[in-house]
Coordinates of C-alpha atoms and ligand atoms in Angstrom, one line a residue:
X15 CA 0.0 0.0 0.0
X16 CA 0.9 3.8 -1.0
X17 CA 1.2 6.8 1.3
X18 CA -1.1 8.8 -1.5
X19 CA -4.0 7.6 -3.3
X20 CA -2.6 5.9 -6.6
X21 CA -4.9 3.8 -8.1
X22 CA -5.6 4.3 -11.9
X23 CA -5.4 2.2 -15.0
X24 CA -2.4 4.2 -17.1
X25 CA -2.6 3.9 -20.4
X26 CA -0.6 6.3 -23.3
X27 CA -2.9 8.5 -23.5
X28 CA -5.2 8.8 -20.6
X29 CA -5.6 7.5 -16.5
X30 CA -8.4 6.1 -15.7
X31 CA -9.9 6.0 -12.3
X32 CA -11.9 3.4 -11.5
X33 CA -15.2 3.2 -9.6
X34 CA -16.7 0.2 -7.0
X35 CA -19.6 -0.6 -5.5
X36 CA -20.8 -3.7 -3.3
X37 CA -23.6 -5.3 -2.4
X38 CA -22.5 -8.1 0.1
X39 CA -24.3 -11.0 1.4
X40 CA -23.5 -11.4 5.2
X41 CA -24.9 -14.6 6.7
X42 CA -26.8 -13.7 10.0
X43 CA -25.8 -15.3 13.0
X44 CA -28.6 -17.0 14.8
X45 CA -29.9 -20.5 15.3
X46 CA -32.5 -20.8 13.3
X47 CA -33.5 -19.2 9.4
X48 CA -35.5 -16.3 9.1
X49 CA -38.8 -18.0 8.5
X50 CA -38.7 -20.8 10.2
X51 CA -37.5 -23.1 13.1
X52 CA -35.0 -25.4 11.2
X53 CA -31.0 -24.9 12.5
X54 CA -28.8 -23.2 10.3
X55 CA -25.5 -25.0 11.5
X56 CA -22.8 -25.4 9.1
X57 CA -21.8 -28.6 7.3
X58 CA -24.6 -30.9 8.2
X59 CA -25.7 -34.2 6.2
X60 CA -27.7 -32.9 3.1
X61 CA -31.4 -31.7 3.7
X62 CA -31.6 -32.3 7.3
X63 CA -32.2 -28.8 8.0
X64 CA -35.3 -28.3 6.1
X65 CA -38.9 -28.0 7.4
X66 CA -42.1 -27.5 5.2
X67 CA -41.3 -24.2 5.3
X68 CA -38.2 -24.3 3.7
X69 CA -39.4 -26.1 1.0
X70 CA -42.3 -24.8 0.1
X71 CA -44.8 -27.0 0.7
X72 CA -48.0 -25.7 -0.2
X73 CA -50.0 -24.0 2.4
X74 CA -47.1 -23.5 4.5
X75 CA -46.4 -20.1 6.3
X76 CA -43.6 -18.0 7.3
X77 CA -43.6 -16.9 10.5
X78 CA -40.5 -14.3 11.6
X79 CA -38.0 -15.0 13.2
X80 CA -37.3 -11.8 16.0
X81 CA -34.0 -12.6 16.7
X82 CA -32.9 -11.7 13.0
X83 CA -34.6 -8.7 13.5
X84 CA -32.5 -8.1 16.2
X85 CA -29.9 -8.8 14.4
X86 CA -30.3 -6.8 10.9
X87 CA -31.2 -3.6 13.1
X88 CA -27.5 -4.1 15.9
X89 CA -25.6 -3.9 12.4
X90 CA -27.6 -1.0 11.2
X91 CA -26.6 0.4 14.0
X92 CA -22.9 -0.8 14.1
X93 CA -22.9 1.2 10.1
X94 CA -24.0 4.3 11.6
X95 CA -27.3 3.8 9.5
X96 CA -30.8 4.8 9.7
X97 CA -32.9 1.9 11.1
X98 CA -36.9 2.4 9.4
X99 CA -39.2 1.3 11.8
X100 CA -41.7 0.0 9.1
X101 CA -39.7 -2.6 6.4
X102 CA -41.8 -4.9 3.7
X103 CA -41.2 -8.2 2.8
X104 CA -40.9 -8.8 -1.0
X105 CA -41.2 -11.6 -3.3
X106 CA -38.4 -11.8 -5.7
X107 CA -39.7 -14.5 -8.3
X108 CA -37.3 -16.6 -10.4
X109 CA -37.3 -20.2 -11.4
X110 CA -34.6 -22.3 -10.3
X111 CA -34.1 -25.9 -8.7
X112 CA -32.7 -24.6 -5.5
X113 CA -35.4 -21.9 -4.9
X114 CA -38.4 -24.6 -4.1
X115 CA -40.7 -21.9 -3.5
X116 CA -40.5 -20.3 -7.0
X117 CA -39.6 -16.8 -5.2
X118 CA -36.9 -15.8 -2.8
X119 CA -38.7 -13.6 0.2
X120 CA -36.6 -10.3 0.3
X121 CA -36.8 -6.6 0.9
X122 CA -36.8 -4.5 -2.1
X123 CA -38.3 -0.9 -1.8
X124 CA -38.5 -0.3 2.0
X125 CA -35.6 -2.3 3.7
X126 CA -35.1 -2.7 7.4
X127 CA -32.0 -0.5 7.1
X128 CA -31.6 2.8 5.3
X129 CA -28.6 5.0 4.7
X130 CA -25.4 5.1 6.8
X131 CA -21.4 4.8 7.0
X132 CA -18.3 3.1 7.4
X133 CA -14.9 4.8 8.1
X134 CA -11.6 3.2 6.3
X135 CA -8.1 4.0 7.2
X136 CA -6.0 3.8 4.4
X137 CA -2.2 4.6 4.5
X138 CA -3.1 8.5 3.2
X139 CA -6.1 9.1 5.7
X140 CA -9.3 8.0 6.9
X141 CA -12.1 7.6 3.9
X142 CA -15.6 7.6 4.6
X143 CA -17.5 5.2 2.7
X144 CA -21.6 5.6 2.5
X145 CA -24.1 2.7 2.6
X146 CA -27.2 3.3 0.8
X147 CA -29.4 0.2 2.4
X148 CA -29.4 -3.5 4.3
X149 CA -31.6 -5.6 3.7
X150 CA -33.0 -8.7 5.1
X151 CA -33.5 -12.0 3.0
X152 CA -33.4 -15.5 2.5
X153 CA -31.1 -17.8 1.4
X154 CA -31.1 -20.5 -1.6
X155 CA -30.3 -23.7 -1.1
X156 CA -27.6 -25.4 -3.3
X157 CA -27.0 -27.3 -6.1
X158 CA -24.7 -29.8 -6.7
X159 CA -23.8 -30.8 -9.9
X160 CA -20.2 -32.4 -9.4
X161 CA -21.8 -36.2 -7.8
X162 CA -23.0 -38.0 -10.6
X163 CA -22.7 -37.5 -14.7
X164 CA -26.7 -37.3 -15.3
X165 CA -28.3 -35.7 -12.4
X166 CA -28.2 -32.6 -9.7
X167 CA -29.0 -33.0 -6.5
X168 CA -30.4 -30.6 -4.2
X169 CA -29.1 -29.3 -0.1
X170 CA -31.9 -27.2 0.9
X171 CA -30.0 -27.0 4.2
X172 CA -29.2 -23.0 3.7
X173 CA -33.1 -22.7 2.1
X174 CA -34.5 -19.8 4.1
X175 CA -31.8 -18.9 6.3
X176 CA -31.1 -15.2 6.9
X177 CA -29.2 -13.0 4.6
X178 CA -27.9 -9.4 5.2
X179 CA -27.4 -7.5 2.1
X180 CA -25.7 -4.5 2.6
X181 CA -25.6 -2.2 -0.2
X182 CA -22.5 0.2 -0.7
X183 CA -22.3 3.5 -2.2
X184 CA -20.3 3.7 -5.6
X185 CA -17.6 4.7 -3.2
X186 CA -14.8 3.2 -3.4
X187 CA -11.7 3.4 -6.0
X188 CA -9.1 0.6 -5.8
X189 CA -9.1 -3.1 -4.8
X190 CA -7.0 -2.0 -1.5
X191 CA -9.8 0.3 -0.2
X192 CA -12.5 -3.0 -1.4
X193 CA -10.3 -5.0 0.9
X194 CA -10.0 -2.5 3.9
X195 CA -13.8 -2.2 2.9
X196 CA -14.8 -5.5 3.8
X197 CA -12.4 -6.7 6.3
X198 CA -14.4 -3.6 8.4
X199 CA -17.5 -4.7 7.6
X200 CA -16.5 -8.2 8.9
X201 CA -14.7 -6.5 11.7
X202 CA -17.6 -4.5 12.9
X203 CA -20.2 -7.5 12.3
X204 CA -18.0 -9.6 14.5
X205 CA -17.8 -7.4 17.4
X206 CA -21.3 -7.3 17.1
X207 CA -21.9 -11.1 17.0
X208 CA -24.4 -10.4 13.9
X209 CA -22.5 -12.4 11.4
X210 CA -19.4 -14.6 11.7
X211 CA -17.8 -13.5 8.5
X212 CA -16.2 -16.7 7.7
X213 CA -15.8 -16.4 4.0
X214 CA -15.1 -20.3 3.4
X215 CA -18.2 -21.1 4.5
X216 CA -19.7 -18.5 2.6
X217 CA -20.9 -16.4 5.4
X218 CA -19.7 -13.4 3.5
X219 CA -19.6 -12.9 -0.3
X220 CA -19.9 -9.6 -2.7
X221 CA -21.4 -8.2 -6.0
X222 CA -18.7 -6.6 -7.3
X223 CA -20.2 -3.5 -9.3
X224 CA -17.3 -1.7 -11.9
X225 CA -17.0 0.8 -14.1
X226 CA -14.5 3.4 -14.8
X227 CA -14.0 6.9 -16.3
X228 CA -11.6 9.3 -17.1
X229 CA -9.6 10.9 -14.8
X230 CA -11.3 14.2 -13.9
X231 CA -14.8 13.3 -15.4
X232 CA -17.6 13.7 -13.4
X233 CA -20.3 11.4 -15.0
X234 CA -20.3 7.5 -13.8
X235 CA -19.6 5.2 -16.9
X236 CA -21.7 2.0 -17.3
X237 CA -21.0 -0.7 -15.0
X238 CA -20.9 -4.4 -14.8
X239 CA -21.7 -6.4 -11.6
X240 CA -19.6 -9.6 -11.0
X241 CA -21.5 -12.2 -9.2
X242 CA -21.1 -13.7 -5.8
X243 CA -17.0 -13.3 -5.4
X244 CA -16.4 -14.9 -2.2
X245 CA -13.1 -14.0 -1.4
X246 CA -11.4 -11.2 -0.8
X247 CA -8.4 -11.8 -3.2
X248 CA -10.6 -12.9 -5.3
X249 CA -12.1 -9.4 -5.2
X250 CA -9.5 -7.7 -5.7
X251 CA -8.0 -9.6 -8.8
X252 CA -11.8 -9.4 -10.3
X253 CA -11.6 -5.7 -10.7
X254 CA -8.0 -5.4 -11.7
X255 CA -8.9 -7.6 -14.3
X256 CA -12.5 -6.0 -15.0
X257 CA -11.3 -2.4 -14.9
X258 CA -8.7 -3.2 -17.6
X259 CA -11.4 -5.4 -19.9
X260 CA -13.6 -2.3 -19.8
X261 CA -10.7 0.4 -20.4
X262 CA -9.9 -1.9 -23.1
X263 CA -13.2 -2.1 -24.6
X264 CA -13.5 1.7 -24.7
X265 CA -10.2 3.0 -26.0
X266 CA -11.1 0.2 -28.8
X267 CA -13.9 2.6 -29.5
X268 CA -16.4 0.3 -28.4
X269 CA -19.2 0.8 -25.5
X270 CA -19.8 -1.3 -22.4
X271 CA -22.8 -2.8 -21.8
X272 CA -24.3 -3.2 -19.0
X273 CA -24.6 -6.7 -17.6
X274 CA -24.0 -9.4 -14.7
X275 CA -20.6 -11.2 -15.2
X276 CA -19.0 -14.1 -13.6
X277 CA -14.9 -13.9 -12.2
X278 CA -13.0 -17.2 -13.5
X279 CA -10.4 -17.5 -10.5
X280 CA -8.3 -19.6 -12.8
X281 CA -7.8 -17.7 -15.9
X282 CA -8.2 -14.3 -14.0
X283 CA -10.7 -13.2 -16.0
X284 CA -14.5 -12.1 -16.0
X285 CA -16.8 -13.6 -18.0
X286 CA -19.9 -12.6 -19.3
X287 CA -23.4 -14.1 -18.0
X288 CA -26.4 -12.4 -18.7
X289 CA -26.6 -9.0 -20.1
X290 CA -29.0 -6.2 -19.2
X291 CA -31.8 -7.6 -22.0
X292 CA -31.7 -11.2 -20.3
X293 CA -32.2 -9.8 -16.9
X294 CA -34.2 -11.6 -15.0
X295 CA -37.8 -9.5 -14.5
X296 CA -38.4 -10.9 -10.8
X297 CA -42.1 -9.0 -10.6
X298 CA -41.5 -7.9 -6.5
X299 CA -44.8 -7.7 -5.2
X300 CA -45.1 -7.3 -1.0
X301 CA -45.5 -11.3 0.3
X302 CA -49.3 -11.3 1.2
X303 CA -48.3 -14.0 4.0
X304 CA -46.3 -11.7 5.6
X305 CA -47.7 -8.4 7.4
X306 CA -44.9 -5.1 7.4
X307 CA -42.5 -5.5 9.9
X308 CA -43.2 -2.8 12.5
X309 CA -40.8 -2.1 15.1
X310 CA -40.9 0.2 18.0
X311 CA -38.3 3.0 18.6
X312 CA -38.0 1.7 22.0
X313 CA -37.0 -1.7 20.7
X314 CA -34.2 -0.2 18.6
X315 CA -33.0 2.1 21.4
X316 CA -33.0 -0.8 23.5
X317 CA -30.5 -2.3 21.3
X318 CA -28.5 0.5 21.1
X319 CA -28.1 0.3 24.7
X320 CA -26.8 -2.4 24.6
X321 CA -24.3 -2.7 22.0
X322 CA -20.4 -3.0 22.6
X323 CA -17.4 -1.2 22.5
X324 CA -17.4 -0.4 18.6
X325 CA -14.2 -0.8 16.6
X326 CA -13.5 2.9 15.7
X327 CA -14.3 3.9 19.6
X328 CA -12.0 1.1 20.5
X329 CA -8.9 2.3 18.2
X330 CA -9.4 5.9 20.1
X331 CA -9.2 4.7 23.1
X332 CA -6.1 2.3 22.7
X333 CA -4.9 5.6 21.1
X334 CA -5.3 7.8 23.6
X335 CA -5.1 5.7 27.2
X336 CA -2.0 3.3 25.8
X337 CA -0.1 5.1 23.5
X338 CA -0.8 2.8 20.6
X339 CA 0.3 4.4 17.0
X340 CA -2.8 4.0 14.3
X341 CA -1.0 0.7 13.2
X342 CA -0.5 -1.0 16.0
X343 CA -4.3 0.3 17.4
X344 CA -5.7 -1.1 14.2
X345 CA -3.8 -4.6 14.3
X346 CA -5.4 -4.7 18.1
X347 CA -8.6 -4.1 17.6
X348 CA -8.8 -6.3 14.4
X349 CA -11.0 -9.0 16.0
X350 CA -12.5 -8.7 19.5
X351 CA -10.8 -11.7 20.5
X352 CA -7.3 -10.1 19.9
X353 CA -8.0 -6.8 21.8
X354 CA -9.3 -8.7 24.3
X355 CA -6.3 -10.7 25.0
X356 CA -3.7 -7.3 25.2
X357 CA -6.3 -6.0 27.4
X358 CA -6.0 -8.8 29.7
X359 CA -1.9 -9.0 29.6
X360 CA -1.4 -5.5 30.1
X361 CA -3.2 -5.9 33.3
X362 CA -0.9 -7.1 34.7
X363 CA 2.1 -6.1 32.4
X364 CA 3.9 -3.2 30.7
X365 CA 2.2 -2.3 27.8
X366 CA 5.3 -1.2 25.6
X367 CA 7.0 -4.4 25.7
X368 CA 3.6 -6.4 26.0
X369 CA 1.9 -5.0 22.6
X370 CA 5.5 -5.5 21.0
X371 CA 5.2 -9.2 22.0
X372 CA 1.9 -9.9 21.0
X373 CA 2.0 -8.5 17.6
X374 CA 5.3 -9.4 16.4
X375 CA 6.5 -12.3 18.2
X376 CA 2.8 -13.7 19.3
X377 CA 1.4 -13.2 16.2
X378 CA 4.0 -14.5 13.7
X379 CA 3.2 -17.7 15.9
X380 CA -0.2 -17.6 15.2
X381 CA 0.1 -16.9 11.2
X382 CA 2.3 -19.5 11.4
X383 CA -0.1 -22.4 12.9
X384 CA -3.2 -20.9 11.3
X385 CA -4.6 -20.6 15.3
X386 CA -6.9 -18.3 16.0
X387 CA -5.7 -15.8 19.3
X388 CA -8.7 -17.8 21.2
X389 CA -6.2 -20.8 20.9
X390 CA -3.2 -19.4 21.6
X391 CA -0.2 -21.8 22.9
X392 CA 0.6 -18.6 25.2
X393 CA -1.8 -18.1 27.9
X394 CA -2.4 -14.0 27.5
X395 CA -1.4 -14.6 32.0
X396 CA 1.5 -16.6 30.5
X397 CA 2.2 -13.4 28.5
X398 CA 2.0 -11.1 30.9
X399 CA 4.2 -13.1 33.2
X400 CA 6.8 -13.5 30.9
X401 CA 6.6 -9.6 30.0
X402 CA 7.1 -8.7 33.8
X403 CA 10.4 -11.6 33.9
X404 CA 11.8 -9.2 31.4
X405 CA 11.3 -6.1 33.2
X406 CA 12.0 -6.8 36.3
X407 CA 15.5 -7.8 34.3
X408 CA 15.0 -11.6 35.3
X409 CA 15.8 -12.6 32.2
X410 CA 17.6 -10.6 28.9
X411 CA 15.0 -10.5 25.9
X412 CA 17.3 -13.0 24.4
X413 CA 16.6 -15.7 26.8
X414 CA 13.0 -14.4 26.6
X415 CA 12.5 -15.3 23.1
X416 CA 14.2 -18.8 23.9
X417 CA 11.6 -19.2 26.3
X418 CA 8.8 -18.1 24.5
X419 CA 9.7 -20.9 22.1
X420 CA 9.1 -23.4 24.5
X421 CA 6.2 -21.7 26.1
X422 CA 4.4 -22.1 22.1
X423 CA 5.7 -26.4 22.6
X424 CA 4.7 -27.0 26.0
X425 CA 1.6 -24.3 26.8
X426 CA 3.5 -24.0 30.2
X427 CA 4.2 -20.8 32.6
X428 CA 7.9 -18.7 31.7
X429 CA 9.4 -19.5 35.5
X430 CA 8.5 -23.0 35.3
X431 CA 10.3 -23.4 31.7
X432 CA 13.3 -21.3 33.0
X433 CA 13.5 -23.4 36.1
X434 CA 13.3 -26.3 34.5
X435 CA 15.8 -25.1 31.9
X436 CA 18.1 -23.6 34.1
X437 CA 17.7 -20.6 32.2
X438 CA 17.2 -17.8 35.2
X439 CA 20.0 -15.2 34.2
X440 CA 23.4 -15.4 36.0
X441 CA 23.2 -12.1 38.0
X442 CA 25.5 -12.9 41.1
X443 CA 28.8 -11.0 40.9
X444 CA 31.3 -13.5 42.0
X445 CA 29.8 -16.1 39.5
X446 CA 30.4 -13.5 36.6
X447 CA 33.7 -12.5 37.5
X448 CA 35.2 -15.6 37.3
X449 CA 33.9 -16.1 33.8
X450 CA 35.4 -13.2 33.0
X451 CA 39.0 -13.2 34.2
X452 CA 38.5 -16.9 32.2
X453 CA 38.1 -15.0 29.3
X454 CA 40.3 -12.7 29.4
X455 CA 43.2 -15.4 30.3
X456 CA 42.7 -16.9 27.4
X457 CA 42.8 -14.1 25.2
X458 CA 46.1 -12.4 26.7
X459 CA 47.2 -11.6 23.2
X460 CA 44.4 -9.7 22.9
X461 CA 44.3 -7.6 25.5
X462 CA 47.4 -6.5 24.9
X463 CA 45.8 -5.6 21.6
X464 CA 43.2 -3.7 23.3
X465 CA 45.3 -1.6 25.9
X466 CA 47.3 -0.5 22.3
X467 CA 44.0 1.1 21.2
X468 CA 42.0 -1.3 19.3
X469 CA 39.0 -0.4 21.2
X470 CA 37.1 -2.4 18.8
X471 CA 37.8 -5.9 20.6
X472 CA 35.7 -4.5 23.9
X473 CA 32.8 -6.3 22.1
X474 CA 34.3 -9.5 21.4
X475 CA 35.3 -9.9 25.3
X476 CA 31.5 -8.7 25.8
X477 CA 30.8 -11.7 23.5
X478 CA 33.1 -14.3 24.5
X479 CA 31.4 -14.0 27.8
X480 CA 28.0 -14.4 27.1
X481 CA 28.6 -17.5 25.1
X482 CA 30.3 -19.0 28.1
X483 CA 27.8 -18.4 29.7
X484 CA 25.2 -19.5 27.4
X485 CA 23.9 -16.2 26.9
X486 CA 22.2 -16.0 30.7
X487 CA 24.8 -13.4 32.2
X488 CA 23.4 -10.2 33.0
X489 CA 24.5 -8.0 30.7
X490 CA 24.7 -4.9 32.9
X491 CA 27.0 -6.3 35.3
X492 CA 29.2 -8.3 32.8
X493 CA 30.1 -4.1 31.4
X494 CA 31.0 -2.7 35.1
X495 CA 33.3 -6.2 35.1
X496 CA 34.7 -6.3 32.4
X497 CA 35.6 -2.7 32.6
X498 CA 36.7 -3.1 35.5
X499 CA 39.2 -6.0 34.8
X500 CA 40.6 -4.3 31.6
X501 CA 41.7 -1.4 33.8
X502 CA 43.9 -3.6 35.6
Ligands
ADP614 P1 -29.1 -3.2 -8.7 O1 -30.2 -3.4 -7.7 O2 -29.5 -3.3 -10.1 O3 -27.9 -4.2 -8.4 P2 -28.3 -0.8 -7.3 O4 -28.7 0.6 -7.7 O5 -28.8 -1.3 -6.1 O6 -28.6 -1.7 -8.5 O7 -26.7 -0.8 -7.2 C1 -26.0 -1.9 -7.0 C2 -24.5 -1.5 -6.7 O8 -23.9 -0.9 -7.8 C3 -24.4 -0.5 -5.5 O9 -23.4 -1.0 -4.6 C4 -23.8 0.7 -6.2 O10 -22.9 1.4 -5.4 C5 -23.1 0.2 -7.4 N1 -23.0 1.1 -8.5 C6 -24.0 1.9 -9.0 N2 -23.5 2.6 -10.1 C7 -22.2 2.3 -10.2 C8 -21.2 2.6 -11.2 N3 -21.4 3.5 -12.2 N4 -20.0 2.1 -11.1 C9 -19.8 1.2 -10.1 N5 -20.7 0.8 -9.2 C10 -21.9 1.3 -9.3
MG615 MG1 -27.4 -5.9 -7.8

């Protein structure tokens, strides 16, 4: 990433700045769908999560499900957005073997949640970023067409469960702010418990909507939306690759057309799949099963009184009360789970040396084993402990690391590991001095060096002593020693 905005597609005669924006599918978090009863866990045996409901059996009726109200109207909140008290339940008709009801229940012209805002830190300043809606709906279920040669099979296991879509603005202008875009969105939806973001279970995916213009040109150009990208790389190579197709197409002296395309991971390329004419006319009409959702101000305020410590709040207040820079306040507050664990070591510890351990030593760990803070090896009282060893000058930072090492192996507490090891530092005077007149009588030829001038050889004594004594002496008094002895 760049200290100034400097995202364009150059080409010899013109820049071209191009311009994003997402509608992403966040999975609610909740036990059950949005209509009915039936669980929405992850990864369970085909079509054992289905009622009547969820496959449309005739006569059956949906009945909301409060807690994704709940839900839908928290992250309203958490995007700073206007939560509309009256919403209506859509149908959204289309034909296809995963959709057993013929229609998918949605929100179309009064959603749940109206505009708001998210705020991204990018390397040259903070950008706010507006969302024009969420929306609740339901999910498909899937089809799979990968077990046999002549059939599909149906999982209407994710049939009916609740969707989020949150519309964005046609605000944002490079794959790095799409990526800071949604990691916030996760972020914020995780501190809020509203949706776990985990994108290989396709809790979160995006419509990517791209166009581009000319540098300096006010009009939009006509975009194309790529389907249901559900990774963030992914993202981010799909408009690379889009932006240049369409600058392409235009300096070629052809138009773009408007239409839905589809990102090909392998060949890095979008491909088209319908186009404006082929849309799909989905004839929304208000669902006359379902009344409009009414909720009370005093049910929203309720939640609002009740929400936690929001990312942005949280990053000001590691700012301002621990001396955090942005970066290290940002990497912090990342995931509640991590703040949360440096909250709980500097308790007890010093928080310089503490955050410097967590996110360099503690986390190259981590990224390492693919764990998740939650199952950190280190224990964040572990942490702490070993943090105040090194203050308190018990051990040298070196040793630390050594014993951090084996505190990731064994999940055991610092002094035990350095007892065990017999790694406590060698701080007793007479001990030290005898290792160093050692030294020193077996490098007469050097001193003799040293007292000459060659001042440069003070470091190698310093040296020669620590490795006899395995790195453990203390290195304060192993200077006033030495010093002392080379004097003589
Ligand atoms: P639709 O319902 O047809 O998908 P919307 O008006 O809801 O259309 O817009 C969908 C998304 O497209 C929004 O995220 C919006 O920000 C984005 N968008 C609209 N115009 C443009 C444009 N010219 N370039 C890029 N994105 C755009
Ligand atoms: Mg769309």
């Amino acid at each position: 990433m760049k200290d100034k905005f400097d995202y364009f597609i150059k080409t010899e005669n013109n820049k071209w700045e191009v311009i994003i924006g997402l509608e992403v599918h966040a999975q609610v978090t909740s036990k059950s769908k949005l209509f009915s009863s039936s669980s929405t866990k992850f990864g369970g045996k085909p079509n054992t999560q289905v009622s009547l409901v969820d496959s449309a059996f005739p006569g059956m009726l949906p009945v909301i499900n409060k807690f994704c109200i709940e839900q839908a109207v928290k992250t309203g909140l958490g995007l700073n957005a206007k939560i509309n008290l009256r919403s209506i339940f859509d149908r959204k008709n289309y034909f296809y073997a995963d959709l057993p009801a013929g229609y998918q229940i949605s929100q179309y012209k009064n959603p749940i949640v109206g505009e708001g805002s998210v705020t991204l830190d990018m390397p040259y300043g903070t950008k706010k970023v507006g969302i024009e809606r969420l929306h609740l709906e339901q999910d498909a279920g899937k089809s799979i067409h990968d077990l046999s040669p002549d059939n599909t099979f149906v999982d209407l296991n994710r049939s009916g469960v609740a969707l989020m879509e949150i519309v964005s603005k046609p605000d944002l202008r490079s794959p790095d702010e799409v990526n800071s875009y949604v990691k916030k969105l996760r972020t914020i939806m995780r501190y809020l418990g509203t949706c776990d973001g985990n994108m290989q279970e396709g809790s979160l995916r995006a419509d990517v909507n791209v166009s581009v213009r000319k540098e300096g040109e006010k009009k939009f150009g006509t975009r194309c939306e790529i389907k249901n990208v559900n990774s963030i790389k992914f993202m981010e190579m799909a408009i690379e690759s889009e932006a240049k197709r369409q600058v392409e197409l235009i300096e070629s002296g052809k138009k773009i057309v408007q239409e839905t395309r589809l990102f090909d991971t392998k060949k890095n390329e979008t491909r088209s799949m319908r186009s404006k004419e082929e849309a799909h006319d989905y004839r929304y009409f208000p669902d006359p099963d379902l009344l409009p959702l009414e909720i009370k101000q005093s049910f929203v305020d309720n939640l609002k009184n009740k929400l936690p410590e929001l990312p942005d709040k949280k990053k000001e207040r590691f700012i301002n009360k621990f001396k955090l820079t942005p970066y290290e306040a940002n990497v912090l507050i990342s995931e509640n789970n991590i703040s949360e664990y440096f909250e709980e070591v500097i308790k007890s510890a010093d928080i310089k040396l503490a955050k410097n351990w967590i996110i360099v030593e503690l986390f190259a760990v981590l990224n390492d084993k693919n764990l998740d803070i939650k199952d950190s090896p280190v224990s964040s009282k572990n942490l702490a402990n070993l943090v105040n060893l090194i203050s308190s000058g018990e051990i040298s930072g070196k040793i630390a690391k050594k014993v951090f090492e084996l505190m990731v192996q064994s999940g055991d507490e610092p002094s035990k590991i350095i007892k065990d090891k017999g790694l406590q530092q060698q701080s007793d005077p007479k001990e030290l001095e005898k290792i160093v007149k050692n030294v020193l009588e077996k490098n007469l030829d050097k001193i003799t060096q040293y007292k000459a001038g060659k001042e440069k050889l003070y470091g190698f004594f310093v040296g020669e002593v620590m490795k006899a004594s395995s790195g453990k002496a203390n290195p304060k008094l192993v200077n006033d020693i030495l010093k002392k002895e080379l004097k003589k």
